[in-house]
Coordinates of C-alpha atoms (C1' of nucleotides) in Angstrom, one line a residue:
Chain A
M1 CA -7.4 -30.6 2.9
R2 CA -4.5 -30.9 0.4
Y3 CA -3.8 -28.6 -2.4
D4 CA -1.7 -29.1 -5.5
S5 CA -0.4 -25.6 -6.0
E6 CA 0.0 -22.3 -4.3
E7 CA -2.7 -20.8 -6.6
E8 CA -5.2 -23.5 -5.6
F9 CA -4.4 -23.0 -1.9
L10 CA -4.8 -19.2 -2.2
R11 CA -8.2 -19.6 -4.1
N12 CA -9.5 -21.6 -1.2
Y13 CA -8.0 -19.7 1.6
D14 CA -10.3 -18.8 4.5
S15 CA -9.0 -15.6 6.0
S16 CA -11.2 -15.9 9.0
K17 CA -9.1 -18.8 10.2
F18 CA -6.9 -16.6 12.5
D19 CA -7.8 -14.0 15.0
K20 CA -8.0 -10.5 13.7
L21 CA -7.4 -7.2 15.4
S22 CA -7.2 -3.5 14.7
M23 CA -4.0 -1.6 14.3
T24 CA -3.3 2.1 14.8
V25 CA -0.3 4.3 14.3
D26 CA 0.7 7.0 16.9
V27 CA 3.1 9.7 15.8
L28 CA 5.4 11.4 18.3
I29 CA 6.2 14.7 16.8
F30 CA 9.1 16.5 18.4
S31 CA 10.4 20.0 17.7
V32 CA 12.3 22.8 19.5
S33 CA 11.0 26.2 20.4
D34 CA 12.3 29.4 21.8
E35 CA 11.4 30.7 25.2
V36 CA 11.7 34.4 25.2
V37 CA 13.8 35.8 28.0
S38 CA 13.4 39.3 29.6
N39 CA 17.1 40.3 29.5
Y40 CA 17.8 41.7 26.1
R41 CA 21.4 40.5 26.2
K42 CA 20.6 36.9 27.0
L43 CA 19.9 34.3 24.3
S44 CA 16.4 32.8 24.2
N45 CA 16.3 29.4 25.8
K46 CA 15.6 26.5 23.6
K47 CA 12.8 24.1 24.7
F48 CA 12.2 20.7 23.4
S49 CA 8.5 20.1 22.7
V50 CA 6.0 17.5 21.6
L51 CA 2.7 17.9 19.8
L52 CA -0.4 16.6 21.5
V53 CA -4.1 16.5 20.5
K54 CA -7.0 16.9 22.9
R55 CA -9.5 14.1 22.5
N56 CA -13.1 15.2 22.1
D57 CA -14.6 11.8 21.9
Y58 CA -14.6 8.7 23.9
P59 CA -12.5 6.8 25.0
F60 CA -10.3 9.1 27.1
K61 CA -12.6 12.1 26.3
D62 CA -10.9 15.4 27.2
K63 CA -7.5 13.8 27.8
W64 CA -4.4 14.6 25.7
C65 CA -2.9 12.1 23.3
L66 CA -0.5 11.7 20.5
P67 CA -1.8 12.2 17.0
G68 CA -2.8 8.8 15.6
G69 CA -5.3 6.9 13.6
F70 CA -6.4 3.5 12.5
I71 CA -4.6 1.7 9.7
G72 CA -6.6 0.9 6.6
I73 CA -6.6 -2.6 5.3
D74 CA -4.8 -1.5 2.2
E75 CA -2.5 1.0 3.8
E76 CA 1.2 0.7 4.6
L77 CA 2.1 1.4 8.2
E78 CA 4.4 4.3 7.3
D79 CA 1.8 5.8 4.9
A80 CA -0.6 5.9 7.8
A81 CA 1.9 7.7 9.9
R82 CA 2.5 10.2 7.1
R83 CA -1.2 10.7 6.7
V84 CA -1.6 11.5 10.4
L85 CA 1.4 13.9 10.2
K86 CA -0.1 15.7 7.2
K87 CA -3.4 16.0 8.9
E88 CA -2.1 17.5 12.1
T89 CA 0.7 19.7 10.8
N90 CA 0.0 20.0 7.0
L91 CA 3.6 19.0 6.5
E92 CA 5.1 16.4 4.1
N93 CA 8.6 15.1 3.6
I94 CA 9.3 15.0 7.2
Y95 CA 11.9 12.9 9.1
L96 CA 10.0 9.8 10.3
E97 CA 11.2 6.6 11.8
Q98 CA 9.4 3.6 13.3
L99 CA 9.8 3.7 17.1
Y100 CA 8.2 0.6 18.6
T101 CA 5.1 -1.5 18.4
F102 CA 3.1 -1.6 21.6
G103 CA 0.8 -4.5 21.9
E104 CA -0.4 -4.9 25.5
V105 CA -3.7 -6.7 25.5
D106 CA -5.5 -4.1 27.5
R107 CA -3.9 -0.9 26.2
D108 CA -7.1 0.2 24.7
P109 CA -10.4 -0.2 26.6
R110 CA -12.5 -0.7 23.4
M111 CA -10.9 -3.8 22.1
R112 CA -7.6 -5.4 21.2
I113 CA -5.6 -2.7 19.3
V114 CA -1.9 -3.0 18.5
S115 CA -0.2 0.3 17.9
T116 CA 3.0 1.0 16.0
S117 CA 4.5 4.3 17.0
Y118 CA 6.6 6.6 14.8
L119 CA 9.0 9.3 15.7
A120 CA 8.8 12.5 13.6
L121 CA 11.1 15.5 13.9
I122 CA 10.2 18.9 12.4
D123 CA 11.5 22.4 12.3
K124 CA 8.7 24.5 13.7
N125 CA 9.5 27.4 11.4
K126 CA 8.1 25.3 8.6
L127 CA 4.7 25.3 10.2
N128 CA 2.9 27.9 8.0
S129 CA -0.4 27.9 9.9
K130 CA -1.0 27.9 13.6
V131 CA -2.0 24.5 14.8
S132 CA -5.7 24.1 15.3
A133 CA -7.6 24.5 18.6
N134 CA -7.5 21.0 19.9
V135 CA -3.8 20.6 19.0
S136 CA -1.0 22.1 21.1
W137 CA 2.8 22.1 21.5
F138 CA 4.0 21.1 25.0
D139 CA 7.4 22.0 26.3
I140 CA 9.1 19.0 27.9
S141 CA 11.0 18.9 31.2
I142 CA 12.5 15.7 32.4
S143 CA 13.9 14.6 35.7
E144 CA 15.4 11.2 35.9
T145 CA 16.6 9.0 38.7
D146 CA 17.8 5.4 38.8
K147 CA 14.3 4.1 39.1
E148 CA 12.0 6.7 37.7
I149 CA 11.4 9.3 35.0
E150 CA 9.2 12.2 35.8
I151 CA 8.1 14.3 33.0
Y152 CA 6.3 17.7 32.9
L153 CA 4.6 18.9 29.7
D154 CA 3.6 22.6 29.5
N155 CA 1.7 24.4 26.8
G156 CA 1.4 27.7 28.6
E157 CA -2.1 27.0 29.8
E158 CA -2.0 23.5 31.0
R159 CA 0.6 21.5 32.8
I160 CA 0.7 17.7 32.5
R161 CA 2.8 15.5 34.8
F162 CA 3.4 11.8 34.5
V163 CA 5.8 9.4 36.0
V164 CA 7.2 6.2 34.5
S165 CA 9.3 3.7 36.4
K166 CA 12.2 1.9 34.8
K167 CA 12.8 -1.8 35.3
L168 CA 16.1 -3.1 33.8
R169 CA 15.2 -5.8 31.3
D170 CA 18.5 -7.7 31.2
M171 CA 22.2 -7.4 32.3
T172 CA 23.7 -7.2 28.8
T173 CA 22.0 -4.2 27.3
D174 CA 20.5 -1.0 28.8
R175 CA 17.0 -1.8 28.0
Y176 CA 14.1 -0.9 30.3
D177 CA 10.5 -1.9 30.8
F178 CA 8.6 1.3 31.4
V179 CA 5.6 1.1 33.7
T180 CA 3.4 4.2 34.1
T181 CA 3.1 4.9 37.8
F182 CA 1.4 8.3 37.6
N183 CA -0.7 9.7 34.8
D184 CA -4.0 11.6 34.9
K185 CA -4.1 13.6 31.7
L186 CA -2.7 11.5 28.9
A187 CA -4.7 8.8 27.1
F188 CA -3.8 5.2 26.4
D189 CA -0.2 4.1 27.1
H190 CA 1.1 7.3 25.6
P191 CA 3.4 8.1 28.6
K192 CA 5.4 5.1 27.7
V193 CA 5.5 6.0 24.0
I194 CA 6.7 9.5 24.8
V195 CA 9.4 8.2 27.1
S196 CA 10.6 5.7 24.6
G197 CA 10.8 8.4 21.9
I198 CA 12.8 10.7 24.2
F199 CA 15.3 7.9 24.9
R200 CA 15.6 7.1 21.2
L201 CA 16.3 10.7 20.4
K202 CA 18.8 11.1 23.2
N203 CA 20.6 8.1 21.9
K204 CA 20.6 9.0 18.2
I205 CA 21.7 12.6 18.7
E206 CA 25.0 11.2 19.9
Y207 CA 25.9 9.2 16.8
T208 CA 23.8 10.6 13.9
D209 CA 22.9 14.0 12.4
I210 CA 19.3 13.5 13.4
V211 CA 19.2 16.9 15.2
F212 CA 19.4 18.8 11.9
N213 CA 15.8 17.7 11.2
M214 CA 14.7 20.1 13.9
M215 CA 16.9 23.0 12.9
P216 CA 16.0 25.8 10.5
E217 CA 18.0 26.1 7.3
Y218 CA 20.3 28.8 8.8
F219 CA 21.3 28.6 12.5
T220 CA 24.2 29.7 14.7
L221 CA 26.4 27.2 16.5
G222 CA 25.2 28.6 19.8
E223 CA 21.6 27.7 18.9
L224 CA 22.7 24.3 17.7
Q225 CA 24.6 23.7 21.0
Q226 CA 21.5 24.7 23.0
V227 CA 19.4 22.1 21.1
Y228 CA 21.9 19.4 21.9
E229 CA 21.9 20.6 25.6
V230 CA 18.2 20.6 26.0
I231 CA 17.9 17.1 24.4
L232 CA 20.8 15.6 26.3
G233 CA 19.8 17.4 29.5
K234 CA 23.3 18.6 30.2
K235 CA 25.6 21.5 29.5
L236 CA 28.4 21.1 26.9
L237 CA 31.7 22.9 26.6
A238 CA 31.8 25.1 23.5
P239 CA 35.3 24.2 22.2
A240 CA 34.6 20.5 22.3
F241 CA 31.2 20.9 20.8
R242 CA 32.5 22.9 17.9
R243 CA 35.2 20.4 17.2
I244 CA 32.6 17.6 17.1
I245 CA 30.1 19.3 14.8
A246 CA 32.8 21.1 12.7
D247 CA 32.5 18.6 9.8
K248 CA 28.7 18.5 9.8
V249 CA 28.1 22.2 9.1
Y250 CA 29.6 25.0 7.0
K251 CA 29.7 28.7 7.6
T252 CA 27.6 31.0 5.4
D253 CA 27.8 34.8 4.7
K254 CA 24.8 35.4 6.9
V255 CA 25.3 36.8 10.3
K256 CA 22.9 37.0 13.2
T257 CA 23.0 40.4 15.0
G258 CA 20.8 42.1 17.5
G259 CA 21.8 40.5 20.7
G260 CA 23.7 42.8 23.0
H261 CA 26.9 40.9 22.2
R262 CA 29.2 39.8 19.4
P263 CA 27.2 38.8 16.3
S264 CA 27.3 35.1 15.3
A265 CA 28.0 33.5 12.0
M266 CA 25.2 31.4 10.6
Y267 CA 25.8 27.9 9.5
K268 CA 24.0 25.3 7.3
Y269 CA 24.0 21.6 7.6
R270 CA 26.4 19.7 5.4
A271 CA 25.4 16.0 4.9
K272 CA 28.2 13.5 5.1
N273 CA 28.5 12.7 1.4
S274 CA 27.8 16.2 0.2
H275 CA 30.5 18.3 -1.4
L276 CA 29.5 21.8 -0.3
Chain B
M1 CA -24.6 9.4 18.9
R2 CA -23.6 11.1 22.2
Y3 CA -22.6 9.3 25.4
D4 CA -22.6 10.6 28.9
S5 CA -19.7 8.6 30.2
E6 CA -16.8 6.4 29.2
E7 CA -18.7 3.4 30.5
E8 CA -21.7 4.0 28.4
F9 CA -19.5 4.6 25.3
L10 CA -17.8 1.3 25.9
R11 CA -21.0 -0.6 26.4
N12 CA -22.2 0.5 23.0
Y13 CA -18.9 0.3 21.2
D14 CA -19.1 -1.5 17.8
S15 CA -15.7 -3.1 17.3
S16 CA -16.4 -3.8 13.6
K17 CA -16.2 -0.1 12.9
F18 CA -12.5 -0.2 11.9
D19 CA -10.6 -2.5 9.5
K20 CA -9.2 -5.6 11.1
L21 CA -6.2 -7.6 10.1
S22 CA -4.1 -10.5 11.3
M23 CA -0.7 -10.1 13.0
T24 CA 2.2 -12.5 13.3
V25 CA 5.5 -12.6 15.0
D26 CA 8.7 -13.8 13.3
V27 CA 11.6 -14.7 15.5
L28 CA 15.2 -14.3 14.2
I29 CA 17.2 -16.6 16.3
F30 CA 21.0 -16.1 16.0
S31 CA 23.8 -18.1 17.5
V32 CA 27.4 -19.0 16.9
S33 CA 28.8 -22.4 16.0
D34 CA 32.2 -24.0 15.5
E35 CA 33.5 -25.1 12.2
V36 CA 36.0 -27.8 12.9
V37 CA 39.4 -27.3 11.2
S38 CA 41.7 -30.1 10.0
N39 CA 44.9 -28.7 11.4
Y40 CA 45.1 -29.8 15.0
R41 CA 47.0 -26.7 16.0
K42 CA 44.5 -24.2 14.6
L43 CA 41.5 -22.9 16.5
S44 CA 38.1 -23.9 15.2
N45 CA 36.5 -21.1 13.2
K46 CA 33.5 -19.5 14.7
K47 CA 30.4 -19.1 12.5
F48 CA 27.5 -16.9 13.0
S49 CA 24.2 -18.7 12.3
V50 CA 20.5 -18.4 12.1
L51 CA 17.7 -20.9 12.7
L52 CA 15.3 -21.5 9.8
V53 CA 12.2 -23.7 9.4
K54 CA 11.2 -25.5 6.3
R55 CA 7.6 -24.9 5.4
N56 CA 5.6 -27.9 4.7
D57 CA 2.3 -26.1 3.9
Y58 CA 1.2 -23.4 1.6
P59 CA 1.9 -20.6 1.2
F60 CA 5.6 -20.9 0.2
K61 CA 5.5 -24.6 0.6
D62 CA 9.0 -26.1 0.7
K63 CA 10.7 -22.8 1.2
W64 CA 12.6 -21.8 4.3
C65 CA 11.3 -19.2 6.7
L66 CA 11.9 -17.8 10.2
P67 CA 10.0 -19.4 13.0
G68 CA 6.8 -17.5 13.5
G69 CA 3.2 -17.7 14.3
F70 CA -0.1 -15.8 14.5
I71 CA -0.8 -13.6 17.5
G72 CA -3.8 -14.6 19.6
I73 CA -6.4 -12.0 20.3
D74 CA -5.5 -12.1 24.0
E75 CA -1.8 -12.6 23.6
E76 CA 1.0 -10.0 24.2
L77 CA 3.3 -9.6 21.2
E78 CA 6.3 -10.6 23.2
D79 CA 4.6 -13.6 24.7
A80 CA 3.8 -14.8 21.2
A81 CA 7.5 -14.5 20.3
R82 CA 8.5 -16.5 23.5
R83 CA 5.9 -19.1 22.6
V84 CA 7.5 -19.5 19.1
L85 CA 11.0 -19.6 20.6
K86 CA 9.9 -22.3 23.1
K87 CA 8.3 -24.4 20.4
E88 CA 11.3 -24.4 18.1
T89 CA 14.2 -24.6 20.6
N90 CA 12.5 -25.7 23.8
L91 CA 14.4 -22.8 25.5
E92 CA 13.0 -20.2 27.9
N93 CA 14.6 -17.1 29.5
I94 CA 16.3 -16.2 26.3
Y95 CA 17.5 -12.7 25.2
L96 CA 14.7 -11.3 23.1
E97 CA 14.2 -7.8 21.7
Q98 CA 11.7 -6.3 19.3
L99 CA 13.3 -5.7 15.9
Y100 CA 10.9 -4.1 13.6
T101 CA 7.3 -4.2 12.4
F102 CA 6.9 -5.0 8.7
G103 CA 3.6 -4.1 7.3
E104 CA 3.8 -4.0 3.5
V105 CA 0.3 -4.6 2.1
D106 CA 1.3 -7.5 -0.1
R107 CA 3.9 -9.2 2.1
D108 CA 1.7 -12.2 2.5
P109 CA -0.2 -13.6 -0.4
R110 CA -3.1 -14.8 1.7
M111 CA -4.3 -11.6 3.1
R112 CA -3.2 -8.4 4.9
I113 CA -0.8 -9.6 7.6
V114 CA 1.4 -7.3 9.7
S115 CA 4.4 -8.9 11.3
T116 CA 6.4 -7.8 14.2
S117 CA 9.9 -9.4 14.2
Y118 CA 11.9 -10.2 17.2
L119 CA 15.6 -10.8 17.6
A120 CA 16.7 -13.7 19.9
L121 CA 20.2 -14.7 20.8
I122 CA 21.1 -18.1 22.2
D123 CA 24.1 -20.1 23.3
K124 CA 23.9 -23.2 21.2
N125 CA 25.3 -25.3 24.0
K126 CA 22.1 -24.9 25.9
L127 CA 20.2 -26.7 23.2
N128 CA 19.7 -30.1 24.9
S129 CA 18.0 -31.9 22.0
K130 CA 18.9 -31.7 18.4
V131 CA 16.5 -29.5 16.5
S132 CA 13.8 -31.4 14.7
A133 CA 13.8 -32.4 11.0
N134 CA 12.3 -29.4 9.4
V135 CA 14.4 -27.0 11.5
S136 CA 18.0 -26.2 10.7
W137 CA 20.9 -23.9 11.6
F138 CA 22.4 -22.0 8.7
D139 CA 25.8 -20.4 8.8
I140 CA 25.8 -16.9 7.5
S141 CA 28.3 -15.3 5.1
I142 CA 27.9 -11.7 4.1
S143 CA 29.4 -9.6 1.4
E144 CA 28.4 -6.0 1.3
T145 CA 29.0 -3.2 -1.1
D146 CA 27.7 0.4 -1.2
K147 CA 24.5 -0.6 -2.8
E148 CA 23.9 -4.3 -2.1
I149 CA 24.1 -6.9 0.5
E150 CA 24.6 -10.5 -0.6
I151 CA 24.0 -13.2 1.9
Y152 CA 24.7 -16.9 1.8
L153 CA 23.2 -19.3 4.2
D154 CA 24.5 -22.8 4.5
N155 CA 23.3 -25.7 6.6
G156 CA 25.8 -28.3 5.2
E157 CA 23.3 -29.7 2.8
E158 CA 21.6 -26.8 1.3
R159 CA 22.9 -23.4 0.2
I160 CA 20.6 -20.3 0.1
R161 CA 21.6 -17.1 -1.6
F162 CA 19.7 -13.8 -1.5
V163 CA 20.5 -10.3 -2.3
V164 CA 19.0 -7.1 -0.8
S165 CA 19.7 -3.7 -2.2
K166 CA 20.2 -0.7 0.1
K167 CA 18.6 2.6 -0.5
L168 CA 19.6 5.5 1.8
R169 CA 16.5 6.8 3.5
D170 CA 17.7 10.2 4.5
M171 CA 20.9 12.3 4.8
T172 CA 20.9 12.7 8.6
T173 CA 21.0 9.1 9.7
D174 CA 22.3 5.8 8.3
R175 CA 19.0 4.2 7.6
Y176 CA 18.3 2.1 4.6
D177 CA 15.3 0.8 2.8
F178 CA 16.0 -2.8 2.0
V179 CA 14.6 -4.2 -1.2
T180 CA 15.0 -7.9 -2.0
T181 CA 16.5 -8.2 -5.5
F182 CA 17.2 -11.9 -5.5
N183 CA 15.6 -14.6 -3.5
D184 CA 14.4 -18.1 -4.5
K185 CA 14.4 -20.1 -1.3
L186 CA 13.1 -17.9 1.5
A187 CA 9.5 -17.3 2.2
F188 CA 7.7 -13.9 2.7
D189 CA 9.9 -10.8 3.2
H190 CA 12.3 -12.7 5.4
P191 CA 15.4 -11.7 3.5
K192 CA 14.7 -8.1 4.7
V193 CA 14.1 -9.3 8.2
I194 CA 17.3 -11.2 8.4
V195 CA 19.3 -8.3 7.0
S196 CA 17.7 -5.9 9.5
G197 CA 18.6 -8.3 12.3
I198 CA 22.2 -8.6 11.2
F199 CA 22.5 -4.8 11.1
R200 CA 21.0 -4.4 14.5
L201 CA 23.3 -7.0 16.0
K202 CA 26.4 -5.4 14.3
N203 CA 25.5 -2.1 15.8
K204 CA 24.7 -3.3 19.3
I205 CA 27.7 -5.4 19.7
E206 CA 29.8 -2.2 19.6
Y207 CA 28.1 -0.5 22.5
T208 CA 26.5 -3.1 24.6
D209 CA 27.3 -6.5 26.1
I210 CA 24.8 -8.2 23.9
V211 CA 27.4 -10.7 22.6
F212 CA 27.5 -12.6 25.9
N213 CA 24.0 -13.9 25.2
M214 CA 25.6 -16.1 22.6
M215 CA 28.5 -17.2 24.7
P216 CA 28.7 -20.3 26.9
E217 CA 29.3 -19.7 30.6
Y218 CA 33.1 -20.2 30.3
F219 CA 35.0 -19.0 27.3
T220 CA 38.4 -17.9 26.3
L221 CA 39.2 -14.4 25.1
G222 CA 40.3 -15.8 21.8
E223 CA 36.9 -17.4 21.3
L224 CA 35.2 -14.2 22.3
Q225 CA 37.3 -12.2 19.9
Q226 CA 36.4 -14.6 17.1
V227 CA 32.7 -14.0 17.8
Y228 CA 33.2 -10.3 17.6
E229 CA 35.1 -10.7 14.4
V230 CA 32.6 -12.9 12.7
I231 CA 29.7 -10.6 13.5
L232 CA 31.6 -7.4 12.7
G233 CA 33.1 -9.0 9.6
K234 CA 36.6 -7.8 10.2
K235 CA 39.7 -8.8 12.1
L236 CA 40.6 -7.1 15.4
L237 CA 43.9 -6.6 17.1
A238 CA 44.2 -8.7 20.2
P239 CA 45.7 -6.1 22.6
A240 CA 43.1 -3.5 21.8
F241 CA 40.4 -6.1 22.0
R242 CA 41.5 -7.2 25.4
R243 CA 41.6 -3.7 26.7
I244 CA 38.1 -3.0 25.6
I245 CA 36.5 -6.1 27.1
A246 CA 38.7 -6.2 30.2
D247 CA 36.1 -4.8 32.5
K248 CA 33.3 -7.0 31.1
V249 CA 34.9 -10.3 32.0
Y250 CA 36.8 -11.9 34.8
K251 CA 39.3 -14.7 34.8
T252 CA 38.5 -18.1 36.4
D253 CA 40.6 -21.0 37.5
K254 CA 39.6 -23.0 34.5
V255 CA 42.0 -23.4 31.6
K256 CA 41.5 -24.6 28.1
T257 CA 44.2 -27.0 26.9
G258 CA 44.4 -29.4 24.1
G259 CA 45.3 -27.2 21.2
G260 CA 48.9 -27.4 19.9
H261 CA 49.8 -24.2 21.7
R262 CA 49.8 -22.4 25.0
P263 CA 46.7 -23.0 27.0
S264 CA 44.2 -20.3 27.5
A265 CA 42.5 -19.0 30.6
M266 CA 38.8 -19.2 30.7
Y267 CA 36.7 -16.2 31.5
K268 CA 33.1 -15.5 32.6
Y269 CA 30.9 -12.5 31.9
R270 CA 30.8 -9.8 34.5
A271 CA 27.7 -7.6 34.3
K272 CA 28.3 -3.9 34.7
N273 CA 26.7 -3.6 38.1
S274 CA 27.9 -6.9 39.5
H275 CA 30.6 -7.1 42.1
L276 CA 32.3 -10.3 41.1
Chain C
dC1 C1' 32.0 50.9 29.9
dT2 C1' 29.5 46.6 30.8
dA3 C1' 27.2 42.3 30.3
dA4 C1' 26.7 38.7 27.4
dT5 C1' 27.8 35.6 23.8
dA6 C1' 31.2 34.3 19.8
dG7 C1' 35.1 32.2 18.8
dT8 C1' 40.2 30.4 19.2
dG9 C1' 44.5 28.3 21.2
dT10 C1' 46.5 25.1 24.0
dC11 C1' 47.5 22.0 27.6
dT12 C1' 46.3 17.5 29.5
dA13 C1' 44.0 13.1 30.1
dT14 C1' 42.1 9.4 28.0
dT15 C1' 41.4 6.1 24.5
dA16 C1' 42.5 3.5 20.1
dG17 C1' 45.8 1.5 16.8
dA18 C1' 50.0 -0.9 15.8
dC19 C1' 53.5 -3.9 16.5
dA20 C1' 57.2 -6.2 18.8
dG21 C1' 58.3 -9.5 22.0
dT22 C1' 57.7 -13.3 25.5
dA23 C1' 55.2 -17.6 27.2
dT24 C1' 53.8 -22.3 26.8
dG25 C1' 51.2 -26.0 25.3
dT26 C1' 51.0 -30.4 21.5
dT27 C1' 52.9 -33.3 18.1
Chain D
dA1 C1' 62.2 -28.3 17.7
dA2 C1' 58.4 -26.1 15.4
dC3 C1' 54.0 -24.2 15.1
dA4 C1' 50.2 -21.9 16.7
dT5 C1' 48.0 -19.3 19.9
dA6 C1' 48.2 -16.7 24.6
dC7 C1' 49.4 -12.8 26.6
dT8 C1' 52.0 -8.3 27.8
dG9 C1' 54.6 -3.9 27.1
dT10 C1' 55.1 0.2 24.9
dC11 C1' 55.2 3.7 21.4
dT12 C1' 52.2 6.6 18.7
dA13 C1' 48.0 8.8 17.0
dA14 C1' 43.6 10.5 17.6
dT15 C1' 40.1 12.2 20.5
dA16 C1' 37.8 14.4 24.5
dG17 C1' 37.8 17.6 28.6
dA18 C1' 39.1 21.8 30.7
dC19 C1' 40.1 26.4 30.8
dA20 C1' 42.1 30.7 29.6
dC21 C1' 42.0 34.2 26.4
dT22 C1' 40.5 37.5 22.6
dA23 C1' 36.5 39.6 19.8
dT24 C1' 32.4 42.2 19.2
dT25 C1' 28.0 43.9 19.8
dA26 C1' 23.6 46.8 22.1
dG27 C1' 22.5 49.7 25.4

DNA sequence: CTAATAGTGTCTATTAGACAGTATGTT
DNA sequence: AACATACTGTCTAATAGACACTATTAG
């Protein structure tokens, strides 16, 4: 069939000509939290945490999963992610970036579903209400070897363990194929999504100011350093750390006291092109 | 309706419950080419180029677009990208990475189509056959300001110009929303896809060995430097450049002669964990 | 006073930028 | 011989790592 114009073609277009499938978004919401420590002198330990939802319907009934939802036929991908974010945390204007699109044919037992995952970072202090019953923050612990990544998630009541193996994809870049080798409590391919998000964050914290999306308005440099340390999974030296972040923050009049030690000045984030 | 098991739920699942849409992949194939120079003494200039296909059907009949295709209901996303790559270049085992998923509601005039774009890098010397009539390599020239990116594509016969404006997405990272402000020869939202790919490549060339996917097996350091320069859009100093790439390459016995100047040693890529 | 963190100064090692200078082909 | 590129040496500037030292609080 030949058409004489784009308009004519579109009028006659049969949209059933190509395969159709469903799409979802999954939102990986990271934050940091404090672990209270018995010794009054010691700082509270920062923990890096992820928000999970307990499924109360099939498929994967009673397993934990990332907040997510189907994309409407007239809905932008990112709008869908923001809708999910709003539903689970009641927050808007949150840092959000597209992470990766997972399209394995059998990643959902119901039918072919392609899922675009998003990475969101929030400051937990902004959460006005406690999250609802089937939603919970899990602290993340990571142990990584050449071949495997083992992750523990802990919400105080329940402990989740999963293992993902790394297979180098090519010689020229440090990309890996992740394959889940142990997982009994997470739904879908969410172990892979979580690992991808952690890697993305680890990378970006080194060359962007992304970390400040997880910080409260006022913070001490010690707290900021702890957040870097928990995400990078290693200790940093304070003088070097302070040099590096010196031009990203500015000192305020506020002071944090109460620990059994010298009080600490509180700082605020200064964006690159700001004049504060 | 309640189910007693995952199996029972799946047996009764109605897959028409959620909206369905079509998905495509678009493959951004980059390579480098030589521009022959009249002066026998001078080196040929390297050009950075992209493969485009001329559409001979609606929609966007007679416009240029990235190679792409619909995803089959039982096809992995990346397999679809490899299928497209094989069809247009007859090449396999090519560097391929997922770039971004574009899902604007009206990006395709036919219906809702979400497209996952892939970035592929090839060494043009591996192309055994000349590409077919409706397929062509376009050299890329970029001029960038604070607010806009202007790109010219040239295949020797036809010149394509498009302009994309940059809108900073947030203060903490250098992410932009791209909005096409001028485009009369490219189909779909492909100006945005091309710009995203160029940015990705510019970034990755700084901290990975990705560039070697576009190089022939044997190359001189001058050629390699030219490729870096054309992708980064700036001149580099030879001594510093040589220091930086020293541990990524090794010298072979081959020598390149014929220019009106001192011959150059030819090098090969050495992967990080190789022992050559 | 003591334990613990806050914050600074400085030395050293490594890396990046700049540029001068030597080497060696082709016409 | 002259031009153009290949390749090296070295000085300097900037950055990162290490560690010692001082400051200040609650108990």
